[in-house]
Coordinates of N, CA and C in Angstrom, one line a residue:
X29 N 0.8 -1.2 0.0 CA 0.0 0.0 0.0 C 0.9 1.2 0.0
X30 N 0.6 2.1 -0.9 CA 1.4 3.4 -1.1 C 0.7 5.2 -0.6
X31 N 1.3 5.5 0.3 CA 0.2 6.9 1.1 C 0.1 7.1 -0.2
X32 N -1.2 7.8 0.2 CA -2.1 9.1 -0.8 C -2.3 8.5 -2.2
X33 N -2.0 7.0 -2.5 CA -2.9 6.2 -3.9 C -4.0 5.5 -3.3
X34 N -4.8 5.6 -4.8 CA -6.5 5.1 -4.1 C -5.7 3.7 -4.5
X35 N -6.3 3.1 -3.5 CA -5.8 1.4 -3.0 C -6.6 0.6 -4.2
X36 N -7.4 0.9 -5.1 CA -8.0 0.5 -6.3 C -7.1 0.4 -7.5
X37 N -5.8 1.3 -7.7 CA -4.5 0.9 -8.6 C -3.7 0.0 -8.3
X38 N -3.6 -1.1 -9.5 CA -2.8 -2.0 -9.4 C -1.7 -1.4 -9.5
X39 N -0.4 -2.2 -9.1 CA 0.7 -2.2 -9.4 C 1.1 -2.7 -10.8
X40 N 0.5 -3.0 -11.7 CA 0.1 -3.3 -12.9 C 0.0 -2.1 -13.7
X41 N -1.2 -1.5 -13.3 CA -2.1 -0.5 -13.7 C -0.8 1.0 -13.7
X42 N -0.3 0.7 -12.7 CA -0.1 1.7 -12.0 C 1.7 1.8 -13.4
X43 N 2.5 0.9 -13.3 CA 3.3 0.6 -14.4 C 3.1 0.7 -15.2
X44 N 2.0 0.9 -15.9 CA 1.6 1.2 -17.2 C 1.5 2.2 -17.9
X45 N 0.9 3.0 -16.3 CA 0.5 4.5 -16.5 C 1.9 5.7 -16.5
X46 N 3.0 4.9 -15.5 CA 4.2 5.7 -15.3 C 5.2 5.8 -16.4
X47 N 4.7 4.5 -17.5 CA 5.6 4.2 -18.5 C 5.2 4.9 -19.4
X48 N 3.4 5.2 -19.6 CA 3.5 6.2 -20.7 C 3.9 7.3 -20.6
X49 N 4.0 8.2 -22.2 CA 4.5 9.5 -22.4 C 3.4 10.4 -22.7
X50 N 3.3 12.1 -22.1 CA 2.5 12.3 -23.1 C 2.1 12.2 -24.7
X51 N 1.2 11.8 -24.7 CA 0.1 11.8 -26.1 C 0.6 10.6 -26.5
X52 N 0.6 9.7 -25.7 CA 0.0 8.0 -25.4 C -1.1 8.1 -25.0
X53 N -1.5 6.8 -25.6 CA -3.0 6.9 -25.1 C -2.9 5.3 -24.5
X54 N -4.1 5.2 -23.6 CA -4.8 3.7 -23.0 C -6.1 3.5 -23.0
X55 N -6.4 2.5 -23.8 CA -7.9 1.5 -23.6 C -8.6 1.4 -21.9
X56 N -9.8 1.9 -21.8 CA -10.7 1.5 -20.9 C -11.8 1.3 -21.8
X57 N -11.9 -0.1 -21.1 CA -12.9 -1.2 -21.8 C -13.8 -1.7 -21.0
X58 N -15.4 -1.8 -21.7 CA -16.1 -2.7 -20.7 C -15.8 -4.7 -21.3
X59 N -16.8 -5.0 -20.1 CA -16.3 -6.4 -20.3 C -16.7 -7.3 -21.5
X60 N -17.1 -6.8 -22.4 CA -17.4 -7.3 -23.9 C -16.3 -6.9 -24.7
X61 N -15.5 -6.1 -24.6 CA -14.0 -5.6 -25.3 C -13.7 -6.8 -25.6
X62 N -13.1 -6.8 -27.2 CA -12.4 -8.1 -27.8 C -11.1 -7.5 -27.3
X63 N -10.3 -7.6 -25.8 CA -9.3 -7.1 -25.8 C -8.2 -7.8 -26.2
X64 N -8.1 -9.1 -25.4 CA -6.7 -9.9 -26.0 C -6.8 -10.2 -27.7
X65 N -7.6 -9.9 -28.3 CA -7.2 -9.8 -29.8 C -6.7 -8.8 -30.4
X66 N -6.2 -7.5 -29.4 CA -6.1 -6.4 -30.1 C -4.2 -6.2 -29.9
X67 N -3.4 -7.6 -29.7 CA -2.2 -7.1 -29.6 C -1.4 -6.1 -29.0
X68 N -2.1 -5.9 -27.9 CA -1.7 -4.8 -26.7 C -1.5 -5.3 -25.3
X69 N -0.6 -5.0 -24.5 CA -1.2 -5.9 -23.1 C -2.2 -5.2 -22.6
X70 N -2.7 -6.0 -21.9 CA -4.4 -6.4 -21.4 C -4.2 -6.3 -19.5
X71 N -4.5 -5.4 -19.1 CA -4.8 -5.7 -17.9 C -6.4 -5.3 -17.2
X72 N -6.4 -5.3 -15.9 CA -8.0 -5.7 -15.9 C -8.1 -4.9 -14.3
X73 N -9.4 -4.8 -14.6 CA -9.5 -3.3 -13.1 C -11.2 -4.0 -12.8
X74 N -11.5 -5.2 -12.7 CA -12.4 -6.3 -12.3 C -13.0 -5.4 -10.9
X75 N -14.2 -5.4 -10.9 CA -15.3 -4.4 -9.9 C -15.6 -3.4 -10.0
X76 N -14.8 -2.6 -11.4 CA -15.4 -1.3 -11.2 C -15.6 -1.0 -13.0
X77 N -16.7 0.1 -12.8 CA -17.0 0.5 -14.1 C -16.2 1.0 -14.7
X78 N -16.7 1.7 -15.7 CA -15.5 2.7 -16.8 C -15.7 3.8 -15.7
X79 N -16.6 4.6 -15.2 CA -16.5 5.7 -14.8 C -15.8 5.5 -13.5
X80 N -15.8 4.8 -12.5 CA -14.9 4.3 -11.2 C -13.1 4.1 -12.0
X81 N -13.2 3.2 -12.9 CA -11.4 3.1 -13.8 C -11.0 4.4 -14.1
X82 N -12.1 5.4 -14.7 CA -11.6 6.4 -15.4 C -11.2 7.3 -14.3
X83 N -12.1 7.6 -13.0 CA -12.0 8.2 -11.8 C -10.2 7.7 -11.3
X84 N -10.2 6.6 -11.0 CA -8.7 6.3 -10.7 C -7.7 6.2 -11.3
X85 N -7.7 6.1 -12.4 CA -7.0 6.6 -13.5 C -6.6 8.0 -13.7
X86 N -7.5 9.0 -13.8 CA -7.0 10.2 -13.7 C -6.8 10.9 -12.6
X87 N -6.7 9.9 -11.3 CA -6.1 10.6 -10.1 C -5.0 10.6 -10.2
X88 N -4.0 9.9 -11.3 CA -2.7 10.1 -11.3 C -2.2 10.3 -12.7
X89 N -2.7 10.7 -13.4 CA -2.0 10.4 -15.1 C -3.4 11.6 -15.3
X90 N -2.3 12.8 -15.5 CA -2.8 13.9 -16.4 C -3.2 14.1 -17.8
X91 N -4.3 14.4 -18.2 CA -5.2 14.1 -19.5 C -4.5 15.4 -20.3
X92 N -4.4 14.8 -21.7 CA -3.5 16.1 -22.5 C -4.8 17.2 -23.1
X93 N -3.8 18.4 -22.3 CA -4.4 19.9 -23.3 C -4.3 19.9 -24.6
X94 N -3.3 19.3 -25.2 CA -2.9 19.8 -26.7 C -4.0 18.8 -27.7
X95 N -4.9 18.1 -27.7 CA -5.5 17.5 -28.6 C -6.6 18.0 -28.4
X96 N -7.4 18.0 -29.8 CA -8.9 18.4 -29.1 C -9.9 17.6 -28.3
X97 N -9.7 16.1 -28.6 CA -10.3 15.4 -27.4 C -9.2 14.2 -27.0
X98 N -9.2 14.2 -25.5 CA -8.5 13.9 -24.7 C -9.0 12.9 -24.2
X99 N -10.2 12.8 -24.5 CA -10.8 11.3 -23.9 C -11.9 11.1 -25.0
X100 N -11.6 9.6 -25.8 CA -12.6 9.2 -26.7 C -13.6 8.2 -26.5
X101 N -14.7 8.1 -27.2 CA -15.2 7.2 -26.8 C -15.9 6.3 -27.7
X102 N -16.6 5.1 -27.7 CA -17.3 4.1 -29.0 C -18.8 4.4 -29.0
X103 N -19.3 4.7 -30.4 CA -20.0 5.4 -30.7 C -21.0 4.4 -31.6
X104 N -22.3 4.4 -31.7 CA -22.6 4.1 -32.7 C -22.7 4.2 -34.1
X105 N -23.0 5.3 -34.0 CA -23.0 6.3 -34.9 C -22.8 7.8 -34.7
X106 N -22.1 8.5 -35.7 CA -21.0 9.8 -34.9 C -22.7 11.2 -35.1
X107 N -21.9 11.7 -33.8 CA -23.1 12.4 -33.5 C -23.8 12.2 -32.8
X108 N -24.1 11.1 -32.8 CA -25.3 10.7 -31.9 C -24.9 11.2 -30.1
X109 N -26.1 11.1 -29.0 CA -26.0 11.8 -27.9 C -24.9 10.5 -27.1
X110 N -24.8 11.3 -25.9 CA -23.6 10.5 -25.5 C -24.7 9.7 -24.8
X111 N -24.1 8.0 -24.4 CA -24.7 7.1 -23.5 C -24.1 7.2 -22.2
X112 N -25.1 6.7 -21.1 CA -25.0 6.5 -19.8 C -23.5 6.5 -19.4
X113 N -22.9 5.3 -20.1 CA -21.4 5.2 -19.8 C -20.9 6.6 -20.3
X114 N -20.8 6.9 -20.8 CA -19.8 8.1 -21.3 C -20.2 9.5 -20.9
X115 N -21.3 9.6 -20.8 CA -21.7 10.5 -19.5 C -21.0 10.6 -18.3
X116 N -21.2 9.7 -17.0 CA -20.4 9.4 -16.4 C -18.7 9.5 -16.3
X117 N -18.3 8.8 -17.6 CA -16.7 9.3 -17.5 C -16.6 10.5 -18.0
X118 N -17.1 10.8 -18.7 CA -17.1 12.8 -19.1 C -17.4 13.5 -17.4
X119 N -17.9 13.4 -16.7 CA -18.3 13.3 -15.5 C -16.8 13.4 -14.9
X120 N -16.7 12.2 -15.0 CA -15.4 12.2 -13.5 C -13.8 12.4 -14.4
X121 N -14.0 12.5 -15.8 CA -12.7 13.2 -16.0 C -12.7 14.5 -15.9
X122 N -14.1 15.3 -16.1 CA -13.7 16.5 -15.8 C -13.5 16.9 -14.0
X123 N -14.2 16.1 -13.4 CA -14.0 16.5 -11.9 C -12.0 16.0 -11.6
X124 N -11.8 15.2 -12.2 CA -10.4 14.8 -11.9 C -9.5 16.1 -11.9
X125 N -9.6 16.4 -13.4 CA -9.1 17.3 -14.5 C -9.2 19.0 -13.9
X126 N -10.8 19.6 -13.1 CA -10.8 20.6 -12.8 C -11.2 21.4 -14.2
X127 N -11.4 21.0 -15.0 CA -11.8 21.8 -16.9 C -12.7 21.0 -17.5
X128 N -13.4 21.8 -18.2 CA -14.3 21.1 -19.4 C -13.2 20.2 -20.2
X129 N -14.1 19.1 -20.4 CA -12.8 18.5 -21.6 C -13.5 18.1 -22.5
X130 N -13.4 17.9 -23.9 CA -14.2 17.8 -25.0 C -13.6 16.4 -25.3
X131 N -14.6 15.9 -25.0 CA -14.6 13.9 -26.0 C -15.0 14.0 -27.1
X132 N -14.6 12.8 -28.1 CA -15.3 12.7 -29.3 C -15.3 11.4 -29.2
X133 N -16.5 11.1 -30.4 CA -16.9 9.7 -30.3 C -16.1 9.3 -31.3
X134 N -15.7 7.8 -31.2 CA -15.3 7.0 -32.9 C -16.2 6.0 -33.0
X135 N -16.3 5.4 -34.3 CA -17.2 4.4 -34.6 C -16.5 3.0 -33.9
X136 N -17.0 1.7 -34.0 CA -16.9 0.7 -33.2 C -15.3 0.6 -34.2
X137 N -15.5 0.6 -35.3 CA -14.4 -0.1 -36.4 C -13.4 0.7 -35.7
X138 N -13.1 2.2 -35.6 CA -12.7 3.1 -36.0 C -12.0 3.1 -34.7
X139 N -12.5 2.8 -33.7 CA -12.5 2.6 -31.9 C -11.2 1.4 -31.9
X140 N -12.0 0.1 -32.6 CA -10.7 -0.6 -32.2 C -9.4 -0.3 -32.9
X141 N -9.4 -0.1 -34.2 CA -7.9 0.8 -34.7 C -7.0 1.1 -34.1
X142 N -8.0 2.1 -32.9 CA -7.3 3.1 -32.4 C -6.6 2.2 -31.0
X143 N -7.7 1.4 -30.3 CA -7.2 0.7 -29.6 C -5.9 -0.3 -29.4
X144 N -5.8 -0.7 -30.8 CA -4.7 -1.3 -31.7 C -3.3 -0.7 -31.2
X145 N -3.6 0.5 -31.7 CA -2.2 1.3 -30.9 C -1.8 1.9 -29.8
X146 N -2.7 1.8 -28.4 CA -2.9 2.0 -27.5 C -1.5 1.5 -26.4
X147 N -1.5 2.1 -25.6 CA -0.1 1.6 -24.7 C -0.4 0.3 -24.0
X148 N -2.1 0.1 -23.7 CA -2.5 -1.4 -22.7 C -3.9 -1.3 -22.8
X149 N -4.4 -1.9 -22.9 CA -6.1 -2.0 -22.7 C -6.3 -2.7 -21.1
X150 N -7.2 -1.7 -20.7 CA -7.4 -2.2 -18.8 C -9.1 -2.3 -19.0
X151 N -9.6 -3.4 -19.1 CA -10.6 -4.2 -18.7 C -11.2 -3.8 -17.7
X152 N -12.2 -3.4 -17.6 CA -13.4 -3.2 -16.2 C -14.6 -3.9 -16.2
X153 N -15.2 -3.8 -15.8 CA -16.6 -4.5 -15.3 C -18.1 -4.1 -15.7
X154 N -17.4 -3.2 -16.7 CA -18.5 -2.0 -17.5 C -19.7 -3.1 -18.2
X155 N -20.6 -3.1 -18.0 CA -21.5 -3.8 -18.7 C -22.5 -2.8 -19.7
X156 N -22.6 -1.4 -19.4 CA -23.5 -0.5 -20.1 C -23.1 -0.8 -21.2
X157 N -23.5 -0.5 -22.8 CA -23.2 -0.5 -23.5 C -22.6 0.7 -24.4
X158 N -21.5 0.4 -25.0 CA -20.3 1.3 -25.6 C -19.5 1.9 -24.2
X159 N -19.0 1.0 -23.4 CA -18.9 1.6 -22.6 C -16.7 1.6 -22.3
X160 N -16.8 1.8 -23.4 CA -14.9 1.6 -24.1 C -14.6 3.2 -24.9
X161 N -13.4 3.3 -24.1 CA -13.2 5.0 -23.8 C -11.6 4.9 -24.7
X162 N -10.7 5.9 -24.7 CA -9.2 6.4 -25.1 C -9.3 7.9 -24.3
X163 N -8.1 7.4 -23.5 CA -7.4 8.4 -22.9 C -6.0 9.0 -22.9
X164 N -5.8 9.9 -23.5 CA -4.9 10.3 -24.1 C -3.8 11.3 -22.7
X165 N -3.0 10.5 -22.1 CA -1.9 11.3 -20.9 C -1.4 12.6 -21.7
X166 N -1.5 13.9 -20.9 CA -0.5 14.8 -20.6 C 0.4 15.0 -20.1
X167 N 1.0 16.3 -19.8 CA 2.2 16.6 -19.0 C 1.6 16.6 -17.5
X168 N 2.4 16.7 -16.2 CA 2.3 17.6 -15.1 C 3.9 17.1 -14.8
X169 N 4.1 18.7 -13.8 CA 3.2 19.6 -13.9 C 2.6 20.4 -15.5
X170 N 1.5 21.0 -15.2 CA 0.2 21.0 -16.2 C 1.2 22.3 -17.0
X171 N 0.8 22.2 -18.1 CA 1.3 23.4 -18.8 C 0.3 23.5 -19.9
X172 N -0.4 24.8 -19.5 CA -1.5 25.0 -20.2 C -1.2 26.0 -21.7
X173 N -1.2 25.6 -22.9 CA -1.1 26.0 -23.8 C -1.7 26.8 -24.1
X174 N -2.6 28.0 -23.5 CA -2.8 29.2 -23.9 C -2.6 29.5 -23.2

């Protein structure tokens, strides 16, 4: 156990996130994610939703300013309103964050692609549906581009 980390990051999780660089990105997946086929390592955050992963996740790994969306998400169809899940993590990345942060959706095809190239896909317990996100690390300390 490490003071002042939520006791919910793996030591796994937690290596993953330290290794990336800004504008790396990582897979949060619900539990229908075809994840071990996507050629990434695969770890797993088992009891909690995307919005609880995403919440601990960005208690320690800063979401980048420089793109226009910093957190993506799977979409049906583009445009369409956001779902329950993605509500939620739009929710607690901006409470992490302290800023509005602008998501964009990608299509399912277009989602795994992206996933494809992702630093690790981390598995949760997300059953809502679309409920598989990309979050793209920043700097800290924060260096705000305007």
């Amino acid at each position: 156990m490490l003071k002042g980390m939520d006791p919910r990051l793996s030591p796994e999780v937690l290596y993953l996130l330290a290794r990336m660089g800004h504008g790396d990105s990582v897979a949060v997946v619900d539990a229908n994610y075809p994840a071990y086929s996507m050629g990434v390592p695969v770890l797993r955050m088992d009891g909690l939703d995307a919005a609880q992963a995403v919440e601990v996740i960005t208690s320690v790994m800063p979401l980048d300013r420089f793109v226009e969306h910093p957190v993506r998400y799977m979409v049906d169809k583009p445009g369409e309103p956001l779902r329950e899940a993605a509500r939620a993590v739009m929710e607690a990345a901006e409470k992490a964050e302290g800023r509005t942060i602008d998501g964009g959706g990608l299509e399912r095809m277009a989602f795994y692609d992206e996933g494809r190239k992702t630093q690790g896909i981390i598995v949760t317990a997300e059953t809502r549906s679309y409920g598989d996100f990309l979050l793209t690390k920043g700097t800290w300390p924060e260096f705000d581009p305007d």
